mmCIF file of C-alpha atoms in Angstrom:
data_model
loop_
_atom_site.group_PDB
_atom_site.id
_atom_site.type_symbol
_atom_site.label_atom_id
_atom_site.label_comp_id
_atom_site.label_asym_id
_atom_site.label_seq_id
_atom_site.Cartn_x
_atom_site.Cartn_y
_atom_site.Cartn_z
ATOM 1 C CA MET A 1 -17.602 1.690 12.080
ATOM 2 C CA ALA A 2 -19.543 -0.320 9.526
ATOM 3 C CA SER A 3 -18.743 -3.889 10.670
ATOM 4 C CA THR A 4 -16.431 -5.959 12.809
ATOM 5 C CA LYS A 5 -14.723 -7.289 9.689
ATOM 6 C CA VAL A 6 -14.144 -3.745 8.432
ATOM 7 C CA GLU A 7 -12.904 -2.717 11.882
ATOM 8 C CA GLY A 8 -10.368 -5.545 11.625
ATOM 9 C CA TYR A 9 -9.210 -4.292 8.239
ATOM 10 C CA VAL A 10 -8.776 -0.768 9.579
ATOM 11 C CA GLU A 11 -6.925 -2.003 12.662
ATOM 12 C CA SER A 12 -4.585 -4.158 10.588
ATOM 13 C CA ILE A 13 -3.774 -1.375 8.120
ATOM 14 C CA HIS A 14 -3.238 1.081 10.985
ATOM 15 C CA GLN A 15 -0.865 -1.377 12.677
ATOM 16 C CA SER A 16 1.208 -1.759 9.520
ATOM 17 C CA LEU A 17 1.289 2.004 8.958
ATOM 18 C CA ASP A 18 2.300 2.548 12.608
ATOM 19 C CA ASN A 19 5.047 -0.055 12.208
ATOM 20 C CA ILE A 20 6.326 1.688 9.087
ATOM 21 C CA LEU A 21 6.279 5.114 10.704
ATOM 22 C CA SER A 22 7.911 3.831 13.863
ATOM 23 C CA ILE A 23 10.791 2.167 12.065
ATOM 24 C CA VAL A 24 11.541 5.085 9.728
ATOM 25 C CA SER A 25 11.496 7.589 12.586
ATOM 26 C CA TYR A 26 14.815 6.156 13.791
ATOM 27 C CA LEU A 27 16.560 6.119 10.427
ATOM 28 C CA SER A 28 18.970 8.616 8.948
ATOM 29 C CA GLU A 29 18.376 10.184 5.550
ATOM 30 C CA ASP A 30 21.158 8.042 4.091
ATOM 31 C CA MET A 31 19.472 4.878 5.358
ATOM 32 C CA ILE A 32 16.085 5.922 3.995
ATOM 33 C CA ARG A 33 17.551 6.764 0.577
ATOM 34 C CA TRP A 34 19.810 3.670 0.337
ATOM 35 C CA LYS A 35 18.923 1.192 -2.418
ATOM 36 C CA PRO A 36 19.809 -2.462 -1.769
ATOM 37 C CA SER A 37 20.350 -3.001 -5.496
ATOM 38 C CA ARG A 38 19.601 -1.426 -8.817
ATOM 39 C CA ASP A 39 16.332 -3.381 -9.079
ATOM 40 C CA GLU A 40 15.113 -2.818 -5.516
ATOM 41 C CA TRP A 41 13.430 0.216 -4.022
ATOM 42 C CA SER A 42 14.882 2.398 -1.310
ATOM 43 C CA ILE A 43 12.828 2.869 1.853
ATOM 44 C CA LEU A 44 11.921 6.328 0.540
ATOM 45 C CA GLN A 45 10.554 4.781 -2.646
ATOM 46 C CA ILE A 46 8.610 2.259 -0.567
ATOM 47 C CA LEU A 47 7.107 5.092 1.495
ATOM 48 C CA SER A 48 6.156 6.969 -1.656
ATOM 49 C CA HIS A 49 4.612 3.837 -3.143
ATOM 50 C CA VAL A 50 2.625 3.073 0.024
ATOM 51 C CA GLY A 51 1.227 6.616 -0.045
ATOM 52 C CA GLU A 52 0.251 6.426 -3.704
ATOM 53 C CA SER A 53 -0.972 2.832 -3.822
ATOM 54 C CA THR A 54 -3.115 2.984 -0.694
ATOM 55 C CA LEU A 55 -5.010 5.966 -2.075
ATOM 56 C CA PHE A 56 -5.286 4.277 -5.472
ATOM 57 C CA TRP A 57 -6.846 1.129 -3.985
ATOM 58 C CA LEU A 58 -9.192 3.140 -1.780
ATOM 59 C CA ASP A 59 -10.307 4.967 -4.938
ATOM 60 C CA GLU A 60 -10.818 1.648 -6.730
ATOM 61 C CA MET A 61 -12.870 0.367 -3.800
ATOM 62 C CA ASP A 62 -15.011 3.504 -3.771
ATOM 63 C CA ARG A 63 -15.488 3.297 -7.534
ATOM 64 C CA VAL A 64 -16.778 -0.296 -7.556
ATOM 65 C CA LEU A 65 -18.967 0.387 -4.523
ATOM 66 C CA GLU A 66 -20.483 3.373 -6.295
ATOM 67 C CA LYS A 67 -20.932 1.513 -9.581
ATOM 68 C CA PRO A 68 -21.151 -2.264 -9.006
ATOM 69 C CA GLY A 69 -19.947 -4.412 -11.886
ATOM 70 C CA THR A 70 -17.238 -1.935 -12.816
ATOM 71 C CA GLU A 71 -13.887 -3.385 -13.827
ATOM 72 C CA TRP A 72 -11.116 -2.621 -11.315
ATOM 73 C CA GLY A 73 -7.341 -3.002 -10.943
ATOM 74 C CA ARG A 74 -4.134 -1.889 -12.594
ATOM 75 C CA GLY A 75 -0.928 -3.328 -13.983
ATOM 76 C CA LEU A 76 2.674 -2.866 -12.895
ATOM 77 C CA GLY A 77 3.134 -0.266 -15.633
ATOM 78 C CA HIS A 78 0.394 2.037 -14.290
ATOM 79 C CA SER A 79 1.614 5.644 -14.628
ATOM 80 C CA GLY A 80 0.722 6.660 -11.048
ATOM 81 C CA ARG A 81 2.484 3.624 -9.624
ATOM 82 C CA LEU A 82 5.624 4.312 -11.651
ATOM 83 C CA ALA A 83 5.626 8.045 -10.922
ATOM 84 C CA ALA A 84 5.665 7.371 -7.178
ATOM 85 C CA VAL A 85 9.013 5.555 -7.374
ATOM 86 C CA GLU A 86 10.829 6.581 -10.553
ATOM 87 C CA ALA A 87 12.577 9.786 -9.375
ATOM 88 C CA PRO A 88 13.761 9.119 -5.813
ATOM 89 C CA ASP A 89 16.136 12.105 -5.854
ATOM 90 C CA LYS A 90 13.123 14.389 -6.215
ATOM 91 C CA LEU A 91 11.237 12.803 -3.312
ATOM 92 C CA THR A 92 11.441 14.390 0.115
ATOM 93 C CA ILE A 93 11.447 12.252 3.214
ATOM 94 C CA ASP A 94 9.210 14.623 5.168
ATOM 95 C CA ASP A 95 6.567 14.641 2.415
ATOM 96 C CA ALA A 96 6.621 10.858 2.060
ATOM 97 C CA ILE A 97 6.298 10.338 5.827
ATOM 98 C CA ALA A 98 3.515 12.931 6.085
ATOM 99 C CA LYS A 99 1.582 11.211 3.297
ATOM 100 C CA VAL A 100 1.904 7.798 4.974
ATOM 101 C CA ASN A 101 0.894 9.332 8.314
ATOM 102 C CA GLY A 102 -2.206 10.846 6.718
ATOM 103 C CA LEU A 103 -3.300 7.476 5.395
ATOM 104 C CA LYS A 104 -4.583 6.339 8.772
ATOM 105 C CA GLU A 105 -7.384 8.899 8.816
ATOM 106 C CA GLU A 106 -8.125 8.301 5.129
ATOM 107 C CA VAL A 107 -8.341 4.526 5.627
ATOM 108 C CA THR A 108 -10.631 4.953 8.633
ATOM 109 C CA ASN A 109 -12.933 7.406 6.874
ATOM 110 C CA ARG A 110 -13.237 5.455 3.645
ATOM 111 C CA LEU A 111 -13.458 1.923 4.997
ATOM 112 C CA SER A 112 -15.926 2.905 7.713
ATOM 113 C CA LYS A 113 -18.468 3.551 4.956
ATOM 114 C CA VAL A 114 -18.333 -0.080 3.781
ATOM 115 C CA SER A 115 -21.123 -2.209 5.216
ATOM 116 C CA GLU A 116 -20.696 -5.922 5.877
ATOM 117 C CA ASP A 117 -23.169 -6.910 3.141
ATOM 118 C CA ARG A 118 -21.228 -4.951 0.494
ATOM 119 C CA LEU A 119 -18.031 -6.940 1.167
ATOM 120 C CA THR A 120 -19.357 -9.911 -0.810
ATOM 121 C CA GLU A 121 -20.247 -7.959 -3.955
ATOM 122 C CA GLU A 122 -18.159 -9.188 -6.873
ATOM 123 C CA ASN A 123 -16.643 -7.105 -9.635
ATOM 124 C CA PRO A 124 -14.427 -8.106 -12.588
ATOM 125 C CA HIS A 125 -10.688 -7.494 -12.328
ATOM 126 C CA ARG A 126 -9.069 -5.864 -15.373
ATOM 127 C CA ASN A 127 -6.953 -9.019 -15.684
ATOM 128 C CA PHE A 128 -9.991 -11.274 -15.640
ATOM 129 C CA GLY A 129 -8.010 -14.346 -16.727
ATOM 130 C CA LYS A 130 -5.862 -14.176 -13.592
ATOM 131 C CA PHE A 131 -8.297 -12.854 -10.980
ATOM 132 C CA GLY A 132 -11.812 -13.198 -12.443
ATOM 133 C CA ASN A 133 -14.660 -11.698 -10.430
ATOM 134 C CA LYS A 134 -13.616 -10.878 -6.887
ATOM 135 C CA PRO A 135 -15.557 -9.559 -3.909
ATOM 136 C CA ILE A 136 -14.867 -6.165 -2.356
ATOM 137 C CA SER A 137 -13.353 -8.045 0.601
ATOM 138 C CA PHE A 138 -10.646 -9.437 -1.725
ATOM 139 C CA LEU A 139 -9.726 -5.961 -2.934
ATOM 140 C CA ILE A 140 -9.467 -4.718 0.667
ATOM 141 C CA GLU A 141 -7.646 -7.763 2.055
ATOM 142 C CA HIS A 142 -5.180 -8.225 -0.784
ATOM 143 C CA PHE A 143 -4.524 -4.730 -2.087
ATOM 144 C CA LEU A 144 -4.803 -2.783 1.165
ATOM 145 C CA VAL A 145 -4.270 -4.975 4.248
ATOM 146 C CA GLU A 146 -1.689 -7.423 2.834
ATOM 147 C CA HIS A 147 -0.108 -4.840 0.558
ATOM 148 C CA VAL A 148 0.747 -2.344 3.313
ATOM 149 C CA GLU A 149 1.974 -5.139 5.589
ATOM 150 C CA GLY A 150 4.115 -6.488 2.754
ATOM 151 C CA HIS A 151 5.814 -3.134 2.343
ATOM 152 C CA TYR A 152 6.541 -2.968 6.075
ATOM 153 C CA ASN A 153 8.262 -6.337 5.647
ATOM 154 C CA GLN A 154 10.114 -4.974 2.607
ATOM 155 C CA ILE A 155 11.462 -2.103 4.715
ATOM 156 C CA GLN A 156 12.697 -4.622 7.284
ATOM 157 C CA ARG A 157 14.444 -6.618 4.520
ATOM 158 C CA ASN A 158 16.120 -3.438 3.267
ATOM 159 C CA LEU A 159 17.438 -2.747 6.760
ATOM 160 C CA THR A 160 18.759 -6.303 7.064
ATOM 161 C CA LYS A 161 20.575 -5.900 3.730
ATOM 162 C CA LEU A 162 21.938 -2.532 4.823
ATOM 163 C CA SER A 163 23.200 -4.067 8.048
ATOM 164 C CA GLU A 164 24.864 -6.891 6.109
ATOM 165 C CA GLU A 165 26.385 -4.341 3.720
ATOM 166 C CA THR A 166 27.930 -2.333 6.568
ATOM 167 C CA ILE A 167 29.416 -5.469 8.123
ATOM 168 C CA LYS A 168 31.329 -6.325 4.924
#
């Protein structure tokens, strides 16, 4: 592994992915497909998004490492982001779980190539006014580590809402 900091990133992402996989392994298809509201994602949509977004941010990381100074990021309307969640009836649970499961190896392989000294290299975000220049460590911490953990928490919130719904 490239550095202790990178090892920590990998370990944290793996823990969140393991938590996600562990929790969904006990859920029925109905629970995984249930949407808390019209504006909230089902657990299946969350799984699909985690699979798509993690690969997207790894690609962004690789791109700015390969070509320093390159602008990085995306908006909420990014076509890949939207495609991952817009047709939940066409998503299969097995495919979504398999993709999330495969992320662990992908995260390990790609992050292990990042050396400690590269973590401080800054690159401009596409929304420069909001983010400005940010180091590679910011991209990894915010858009990979915190992002995957946040979606694990989102799954837990969905299950709490589902539980409350069934009690009514």
